[in-house]
Short mmCIF file of C-alpha atoms in Angstrom, two decimals:
data_model
loop_
_atom_site.label_atom_id
_atom_site.label_comp_id
_atom_site.label_asym_id
_atom_site.label_seq_id
_atom_site.Cartn_x
_atom_site.Cartn_y
_atom_site.Cartn_z
CA MET A 21 -0.51 20.53 -8.88
CA MET A 22 -2.30 23.90 -10.25
CA LEU A 23 -1.15 26.60 -8.91
CA ARG A 24 -2.01 29.96 -10.58
CA ASP A 25 1.31 31.42 -9.11
CA PRO A 26 3.21 28.57 -8.08
CA ARG A 27 6.49 31.62 -6.21
CA ARG A 28 3.83 33.79 -5.03
CA LEU A 29 2.56 30.92 -2.93
CA LEU A 30 5.90 29.09 -2.21
CA ARG A 31 7.89 32.01 -1.07
CA VAL A 32 6.87 32.97 1.99
CA SER A 33 8.39 33.17 5.82
CA VAL A 34 5.54 32.23 7.57
CA ALA A 35 4.10 28.53 8.95
CA PRO A 36 2.49 26.86 6.42
CA ALA A 37 -1.19 27.11 6.60
CA ALA A 38 -2.67 24.04 7.96
CA ALA A 39 -4.43 23.32 4.60
CA LEU A 40 -4.04 20.70 2.41
CA ALA A 41 -7.08 19.66 -0.12
CA VAL A 42 -6.11 17.23 -3.19
CA ALA A 43 -8.75 16.43 -5.51
CA VAL A 44 -8.70 12.39 -7.55
CA LEU A 45 -10.02 12.91 -11.13
CA SER A 46 -10.93 10.22 -13.50
CA SER A 47 -8.27 9.73 -16.33
CA LEU A 48 -6.81 6.97 -17.66
CA SER A 49 -2.72 6.33 -16.38
CA ARG A 50 -0.50 3.06 -16.94
CA CYS A 51 2.19 1.85 -14.56
CA SER A 52 4.44 -1.16 -15.10
CA LEU A 53 4.81 -4.15 -12.78
CA LEU A 54 8.48 -4.81 -13.60
CA GLU A 55 11.40 -3.96 -11.85
CA PRO A 56 14.09 -1.26 -13.26
CA GLU A 57 16.32 -4.17 -14.86
CA ASP A 58 13.51 -6.43 -16.36
CA CYS A 59 11.80 -3.83 -17.65
CA VAL A 60 9.75 -4.22 -20.96
CA ILE A 61 9.65 -1.07 -23.48
CA SER A 62 7.64 -0.68 -26.64
CA ALA A 63 8.83 1.82 -29.53
CA LEU A 64 5.07 2.70 -29.59
CA SER A 65 4.90 4.09 -25.83
CA PRO A 66 5.38 7.60 -26.96
CA TYR A 67 2.66 7.97 -28.66
CA PHE A 68 -0.52 6.01 -26.26
CA GLY A 69 -1.16 9.83 -25.20
CA THR A 70 -3.40 9.37 -21.37
CA LYS A 71 -2.70 5.68 -21.69
CA THR A 72 1.06 6.14 -21.58
CA ARG A 73 2.36 4.18 -18.39
CA TYR A 74 4.13 6.61 -15.82
CA GLU A 75 7.81 5.06 -15.58
CA ASP A 76 6.98 5.83 -19.81
CA VAL A 77 6.83 10.10 -18.43
CA ASN A 78 8.91 9.91 -15.28
CA PRO A 79 11.52 7.66 -15.74
CA GLY A 80 12.91 8.28 -12.25
CA LEU A 81 9.75 6.20 -11.01
CA LEU A 82 11.92 2.86 -12.03
CA LEU A 83 14.68 4.26 -9.57
CA ASP A 84 12.79 4.97 -6.82
CA PRO A 85 9.21 5.11 -6.72
CA GLU A 86 8.77 6.52 -3.37
CA ALA A 87 11.40 9.20 -3.69
CA PRO A 88 10.60 13.17 -4.07
CA ARG A 89 12.15 14.85 -7.29
CA ARG A 90 11.71 18.36 -6.21
CA ASP A 91 12.63 21.16 -8.80
CA PRO A 92 16.21 22.84 -7.91
CA GLU A 93 14.44 26.04 -8.70
CA LEU A 94 12.17 25.64 -5.29
CA LEU A 95 15.02 25.75 -2.63
CA GLU A 96 13.91 24.53 0.63
CA GLU A 97 15.79 27.50 2.18
CA THR A 98 13.67 30.28 0.90
CA CYS A 99 10.43 29.18 -0.30
CA THR A 100 7.60 27.96 2.41
CA PRO A 101 4.91 25.55 1.17
CA VAL A 102 1.04 27.55 1.83
CA GLN A 103 -1.56 25.28 0.92
CA LEU A 104 -1.34 22.42 -1.62
CA VAL A 105 -4.14 21.54 -4.33
CA ALA A 106 -3.35 18.82 -6.43
CA LEU A 107 -5.72 17.00 -9.28
CA ILE A 108 -4.38 13.43 -8.64
CA ARG A 109 -4.72 10.70 -11.85
CA HIS A 110 -6.30 7.68 -10.77
CA GLY A 111 -4.19 4.69 -10.59
CA THR A 112 -3.67 1.88 -13.86
CA ARG A 113 -7.08 0.43 -13.98
CA TYR A 114 -8.76 -2.38 -16.61
CA PRO A 115 -9.85 -2.06 -19.68
CA THR A 116 -13.14 -0.22 -20.21
CA ALA A 117 -15.63 -3.15 -20.51
CA LYS A 118 -16.74 -1.18 -23.72
CA GLN A 119 -12.98 -1.98 -24.81
CA ILE A 120 -13.32 -5.71 -23.47
CA ARG A 121 -16.13 -6.34 -26.47
CA LYS A 122 -14.33 -4.90 -29.15
CA LEU A 123 -10.90 -6.51 -28.10
CA ARG A 124 -13.27 -9.75 -27.70
CA GLN A 125 -14.31 -9.42 -31.15
CA LEU A 126 -11.28 -8.72 -32.81
CA HIS A 127 -9.89 -12.02 -30.69
CA GLY A 128 -12.99 -13.42 -32.27
CA LEU A 129 -12.11 -12.68 -36.04
CA LEU A 130 -8.71 -14.81 -35.14
CA GLN A 131 -10.14 -17.28 -33.85
CA ALA A 132 -12.67 -17.85 -36.68
CA ARG A 133 -9.94 -18.45 -39.32
CA GLY A 134 -9.87 -22.55 -39.35
CA PRO A 135 -6.12 -24.09 -40.05
CA GLY A 136 -6.26 -23.85 -43.94
CA ASP A 137 -7.20 -20.40 -43.63
CA ASP A 138 -3.38 -19.17 -44.45
CA LYS A 139 -1.68 -21.19 -47.44
CA THR A 140 -1.89 -17.63 -49.07
CA CYS A 141 0.15 -15.47 -45.61
CA ALA A 142 3.53 -14.24 -46.23
CA ALA A 143 5.34 -15.90 -43.79
CA GLY A 144 6.30 -13.19 -41.07
CA SER A 145 2.24 -12.58 -41.36
CA HIS A 146 0.95 -15.99 -40.78
CA ASP A 147 3.40 -15.81 -37.80
CA LEU A 148 2.36 -12.68 -36.00
CA ARG A 149 -1.49 -13.65 -37.06
CA ALA A 150 -1.25 -17.47 -35.65
CA ALA A 151 0.81 -15.16 -31.95
CA LEU A 152 -2.21 -12.89 -32.23
CA ALA A 153 -4.92 -16.38 -32.12
CA ALA A 154 -2.42 -17.81 -29.58
CA TRP A 155 -2.72 -14.77 -27.17
CA PRO A 156 -5.11 -15.49 -24.02
CA LEU A 157 -7.42 -12.21 -24.08
CA GLY A 158 -7.29 -12.08 -20.48
CA TYR A 159 -9.61 -9.47 -20.12
CA ALA A 160 -13.28 -10.03 -18.52
CA GLU A 161 -16.54 -7.45 -18.66
CA TRP A 162 -16.53 -7.40 -15.15
CA MET A 163 -13.52 -5.73 -14.60
CA ASP A 164 -14.69 -2.63 -16.48
CA GLY A 165 -12.30 -0.10 -15.67
CA GLN A 166 -11.73 -1.16 -12.24
CA LEU A 167 -7.69 -0.05 -10.63
CA VAL A 168 -5.45 -3.09 -10.89
CA GLU A 169 -3.37 -3.54 -7.58
CA LYS A 170 -0.45 -1.89 -9.73
CA GLY A 171 -3.07 0.71 -9.35
CA TRP A 172 -3.46 0.83 -5.86
CA GLN A 173 0.04 0.69 -5.61
CA ASP A 174 0.83 3.74 -7.92
CA MET A 175 -1.67 6.11 -5.31
CA ARG A 176 0.62 4.84 -2.73
CA GLN A 177 3.59 5.57 -3.41
CA LEU A 178 2.53 8.66 -4.68
CA ALA A 179 1.42 9.62 -1.35
CA LEU A 180 4.87 8.65 -0.08
CA ARG A 181 6.41 10.97 -2.16
CA LEU A 182 4.35 14.08 -1.96
CA ALA A 183 4.67 13.65 1.80
CA SER A 184 7.73 12.71 1.80
CA LEU A 185 8.36 16.88 -0.71
CA PHE A 186 6.22 18.47 1.63
CA PRO A 187 7.08 18.21 4.99
CA ALA A 188 5.52 20.48 7.05
CA LEU A 189 2.38 20.31 4.93
CA PHE A 190 1.94 16.72 5.62
CA SER A 191 2.73 16.49 9.04
CA PHE A 192 1.04 13.99 11.30
CA GLU A 193 -1.31 17.35 13.10
CA ASN A 194 -1.71 18.85 9.05
CA TYR A 195 -3.15 15.18 8.91
CA CYS A 196 -7.37 15.20 9.69
CA ARG A 197 -6.94 18.60 7.88
CA LEU A 198 -6.72 16.69 4.71
CA GLN A 199 -9.85 17.29 2.06
CA LEU A 200 -9.81 14.59 -0.27
CA ILE A 201 -12.20 14.52 -2.81
CA THR A 202 -13.07 12.23 -5.23
CA SER A 203 -15.77 11.27 -7.95
CA SER A 204 -17.72 8.34 -7.75
CA LYS A 205 -16.18 6.13 -10.11
CA HIS A 206 -15.02 2.95 -9.20
CA ARG A 207 -11.61 3.43 -9.81
CA CYS A 208 -11.24 7.20 -8.40
CA VAL A 209 -12.68 5.90 -5.43
CA ASP A 210 -10.26 3.56 -4.84
CA SER A 211 -7.40 5.49 -5.41
CA GLY A 212 -8.57 8.36 -3.37
CA ALA A 213 -8.28 5.30 -0.84
CA ALA A 214 -4.72 3.82 -1.69
CA PHE A 215 -3.28 7.44 -1.72
CA LEU A 216 -4.58 7.57 2.07
CA GLN A 217 -2.90 4.43 2.89
CA GLY A 218 0.02 5.43 1.70
CA LEU A 219 -0.01 8.51 4.18
CA TRP A 220 -0.48 5.80 6.67
CA GLN A 221 2.06 3.91 5.94
CA HIS A 222 4.26 7.73 6.08
CA TYR A 223 2.52 8.06 9.59
CA HIS A 224 3.49 4.59 10.75
CA PRO A 225 5.89 2.46 9.18
CA GLY A 226 5.64 -0.57 8.86
CA LEU A 227 2.46 -0.98 10.63
CA PRO A 228 -0.42 -2.60 8.42
CA PRO A 229 -3.61 -0.03 7.27
CA PRO A 230 -6.52 -0.41 8.54
CA ASP A 231 -9.92 -0.41 6.66
CA ILE A 232 -10.51 3.21 5.45
CA ALA A 233 -13.77 3.64 7.36
CA ASP A 234 -11.50 3.05 10.49
CA MET A 235 -9.19 5.94 9.52
CA GLU A 236 -8.42 9.23 11.70
CA CYS A 237 -10.15 10.88 8.60
CA GLY A 238 -12.46 8.60 7.40
CA THR A 239 -13.30 7.98 4.05
CA PRO A 240 -13.19 10.58 0.86
CA ARG A 241 -15.22 12.23 -0.04
CA ILE A 242 -17.72 12.32 -3.34
CA ASN A 243 -18.34 15.31 -5.92
CA ASP A 244 -19.48 13.98 -8.69
CA LYS A 245 -20.76 17.94 -9.58
CA LEU A 246 -16.96 19.43 -9.06
CA MET A 247 -14.99 16.37 -10.32
CA ARG A 248 -17.06 15.09 -12.96
CA PHE A 249 -18.31 18.79 -14.00
CA PHE A 250 -18.78 17.53 -18.01
CA ASP A 251 -21.49 15.52 -16.71
CA HIS A 252 -23.34 18.20 -14.93
CA CYS A 253 -23.19 21.68 -17.50
CA GLU A 254 -26.71 21.05 -19.43
CA LYS A 255 -24.65 23.09 -22.74
CA LEU A 256 -21.89 20.70 -23.00
CA LEU A 257 -24.09 18.01 -22.55
CA THR A 258 -26.24 19.72 -25.42
CA GLU A 259 -24.34 21.36 -27.61
CA VAL A 260 -21.07 18.68 -27.21
CA GLU A 261 -22.37 15.01 -26.17
CA ARG A 262 -25.16 14.77 -26.82
CA ASN A 263 -24.56 16.67 -30.67
CA ALA A 264 -24.36 14.02 -33.23
CA THR A 265 -21.94 16.47 -35.38
CA ALA A 266 -19.82 17.81 -32.43
CA LEU A 267 -17.42 15.34 -33.59
CA TYR A 268 -17.63 15.31 -37.27
CA HIS A 269 -13.85 15.62 -37.81
CA VAL A 270 -13.18 12.63 -35.67
CA GLU A 271 -15.48 10.42 -38.25
CA ALA A 272 -14.29 11.72 -40.98
CA PHE A 273 -10.35 10.76 -40.65
CA LYS A 274 -11.48 7.80 -38.89
CA THR A 275 -12.95 7.03 -42.51
CA GLY A 276 -9.67 9.35 -44.29
CA PRO A 277 -7.27 7.32 -46.45
CA GLU A 278 -4.47 7.66 -43.94
CA MET A 279 -6.51 5.59 -40.49
CA GLN A 280 -8.78 3.42 -43.90
CA ASN A 281 -4.51 2.27 -44.79
CA ILE A 282 -3.83 1.01 -41.33
CA VAL A 283 -7.02 -0.15 -41.61
CA LYS A 284 -6.31 -2.42 -44.85
CA LYS A 285 -2.71 -3.04 -43.11
CA VAL A 286 -4.42 -4.55 -39.80
CA ALA A 287 -6.59 -6.46 -42.85
CA ALA A 288 -4.03 -7.30 -43.82
CA THR A 289 -1.85 -8.88 -41.49
CA LEU A 290 -5.04 -10.84 -39.23
CA GLN A 291 -6.28 -11.82 -42.64
CA VAL A 292 -9.84 -11.22 -42.19
CA PRO A 293 -12.07 -8.96 -44.87
CA VAL A 294 -11.47 -5.36 -44.72
CA SER A 295 -15.54 -4.52 -44.16
CA ASN A 296 -14.69 -6.73 -40.17
CA LEU A 297 -12.32 -3.85 -38.95
CA SER A 298 -13.00 -0.39 -38.16
CA ALA A 299 -10.75 2.22 -37.12
CA ASP A 300 -12.51 1.68 -33.72
CA LEU A 301 -11.50 -1.28 -33.91
CA ILE A 302 -8.10 -0.56 -34.39
CA GLN A 303 -7.66 2.07 -31.97
CA VAL A 304 -8.89 -0.76 -29.20
CA ALA A 305 -5.53 -3.04 -30.81
CA PHE A 306 -3.32 -0.30 -30.43
CA PHE A 307 -4.09 0.90 -26.87
CA THR A 308 -4.17 -3.26 -25.93
CA CYS A 309 -0.09 -3.11 -26.20
CA SER A 310 0.08 -0.19 -23.75
CA PHE A 311 -2.72 -2.34 -21.54
CA ASP A 312 -0.69 -5.30 -21.80
CA LEU A 313 2.34 -3.55 -20.95
CA ALA A 314 0.92 -1.48 -17.98
CA ILE A 315 -1.29 -4.42 -16.18
CA LYS A 316 0.36 -7.64 -17.70
CA GLY A 317 4.26 -6.52 -17.56
CA VAL A 318 4.64 -7.96 -21.41
CA LYS A 319 4.97 -6.55 -24.86
CA SER A 320 1.83 -8.04 -26.20
CA PRO A 321 2.13 -9.86 -30.04
CA TRP A 322 -0.22 -6.40 -30.78
CA CYS A 323 2.45 -4.56 -30.24
CA ASP A 324 4.11 -5.58 -33.03
CA VAL A 325 1.00 -5.18 -35.76
CA PHE A 326 1.98 -1.22 -35.75
CA ASP A 327 4.32 0.85 -36.55
CA ILE A 328 5.29 4.10 -35.74
CA ASP A 329 3.93 5.56 -38.81
CA ASP A 330 0.90 3.75 -37.37
CA ALA A 331 1.04 4.94 -34.43
CA LYS A 332 1.71 8.29 -35.16
CA VAL A 333 -1.88 8.63 -37.50
CA LEU A 334 -3.31 6.95 -34.22
CA GLU A 335 -1.79 9.28 -31.96
CA TYR A 336 -3.63 12.17 -34.11
CA LEU A 337 -7.06 10.38 -33.58
CA ASN A 338 -6.75 10.17 -29.56
CA ASP A 339 -5.35 14.19 -29.79
CA LEU A 340 -8.63 15.06 -32.27
CA LYS A 341 -11.60 13.71 -30.48
CA GLN A 342 -10.16 14.54 -27.48
CA TYR A 343 -9.70 18.68 -29.23
CA TRP A 344 -13.55 18.59 -30.12
CA LYS A 345 -14.35 16.72 -26.72
CA ARG A 346 -12.54 17.82 -23.95
CA GLY A 347 -10.31 20.47 -25.76
CA TYR A 348 -10.73 23.80 -27.33
CA GLY A 349 -12.72 23.15 -30.49
CA TYR A 350 -15.62 23.98 -28.28
CA THR A 351 -15.80 27.25 -26.03
CA ILE A 352 -18.45 25.00 -23.91
CA ASN A 353 -15.31 22.46 -23.35
CA SER A 354 -13.45 24.68 -21.45
CA ARG A 355 -16.05 26.77 -19.81
CA SER A 356 -17.85 24.19 -18.36
CA SER A 357 -14.46 23.50 -15.74
CA CYS A 358 -15.18 26.94 -14.38
CA THR A 359 -16.66 25.75 -11.20
CA LEU A 360 -13.22 23.44 -10.45
CA PHE A 361 -11.13 26.06 -10.90
CA GLN A 362 -12.97 27.98 -8.95
CA ASP A 363 -13.17 25.94 -6.19
CA ILE A 364 -9.20 25.82 -6.42
CA PHE A 365 -8.43 29.30 -6.62
CA GLN A 366 -10.60 30.40 -3.62
CA HIS A 367 -8.57 27.60 -1.78
CA LEU A 368 -6.29 28.86 -2.75
CA ASP A 369 -7.07 32.95 -2.19
CA LYS A 370 -8.46 31.78 1.73
CA ALA A 371 -4.35 30.15 2.32
CA VAL A 372 -2.98 33.74 1.10
CA GLU A 373 -5.47 35.64 3.41
CA GLN A 374 -4.67 33.38 6.22
CA LYS A 375 -1.03 34.13 5.71
CA GLN A 376 -1.36 37.81 5.41
CA ARG A 377 -3.55 38.11 8.48
CA LEU A 378 -0.73 36.02 10.72
CA SER A 379 1.95 37.76 9.03
CA LEU A 380 0.39 41.16 10.01
CA CYS A 381 -0.94 39.26 13.55
CA GLN A 382 2.95 38.39 14.00
CA PHE A 383 4.41 41.90 13.21
CA THR A 384 1.94 43.86 15.36
CA LYS A 385 3.19 42.24 18.27
CA SER A 386 6.44 42.67 17.76
CA TRP A 387 6.29 46.29 17.12
CA PRO A 388 7.60 48.35 20.26
CA ARG A 389 4.66 49.87 22.02
#
């Protein structure tokens, strides 16, 4: 939740304002399909960045994914929520078509080797290469970042947690005052629909949810200018997205010694020429470990290709890209988000003004005449 001053907004002793806004952003998140006692883990998980499973970040989800967890400093007796504005990641998704094509390229390199090509391999390397060659690809281009069933479950459970955590705001009377805004990305639209399904489950326990279009409050509203502001800022597009030199430091790191050592190591493991691999292919192989953990609930052989030192280098590569493309590398990166944050603060300011007017009205009525 993005709150400018949580204490100021929550520590008020008036009835909650009738306003609730929830926004769905297009970014990547992961969750496990497994029960807590069967949880499959990987030592690489802390280094997957935005491709980390929810449960790896918040282990409490393994115990009860629908149970809310409140900050002990926010005591119910002294804090009254006025408004909730949330920026919510979409649920677990498939790899994108671009990632799947790169993974198929890696798979093709493994499949291209004949059975007699492994004579010079060390035993361990041969076993791992054979396991990778036999491991099914499991992803097709039509999947292209779509929400998986676990992603729908992620969002339904998040809605249940928020509704339990803020019962006054999520009362049935406030249901149709909720504003759900999403980008046009299908995984975000579906995440919004799943969130509404979760609220339906909260209000109508035991009843199957109807189609989103048939629910009382309708479908999420699509607003790409607000939710995908980075696609609509011409200065950002010119100075960063379309600028061939904007990610110079990222490209330099890809060809630097740290990444090239990993490329050579993976080439030896796969028994393919170093020239057939690139930093981009290596990064996809690394993230495939995360995809398989999140979507299939299994630890694939791709997890065994890398060790912790490799993971730290690959994590840095991803962080470096985000720093220059979305983070503090260029001033326009943060300024491009002003439209979204202005919208958030306007909603919060309006809620505070409504609360103050209500308090003044109540004070005036109670003042002796």
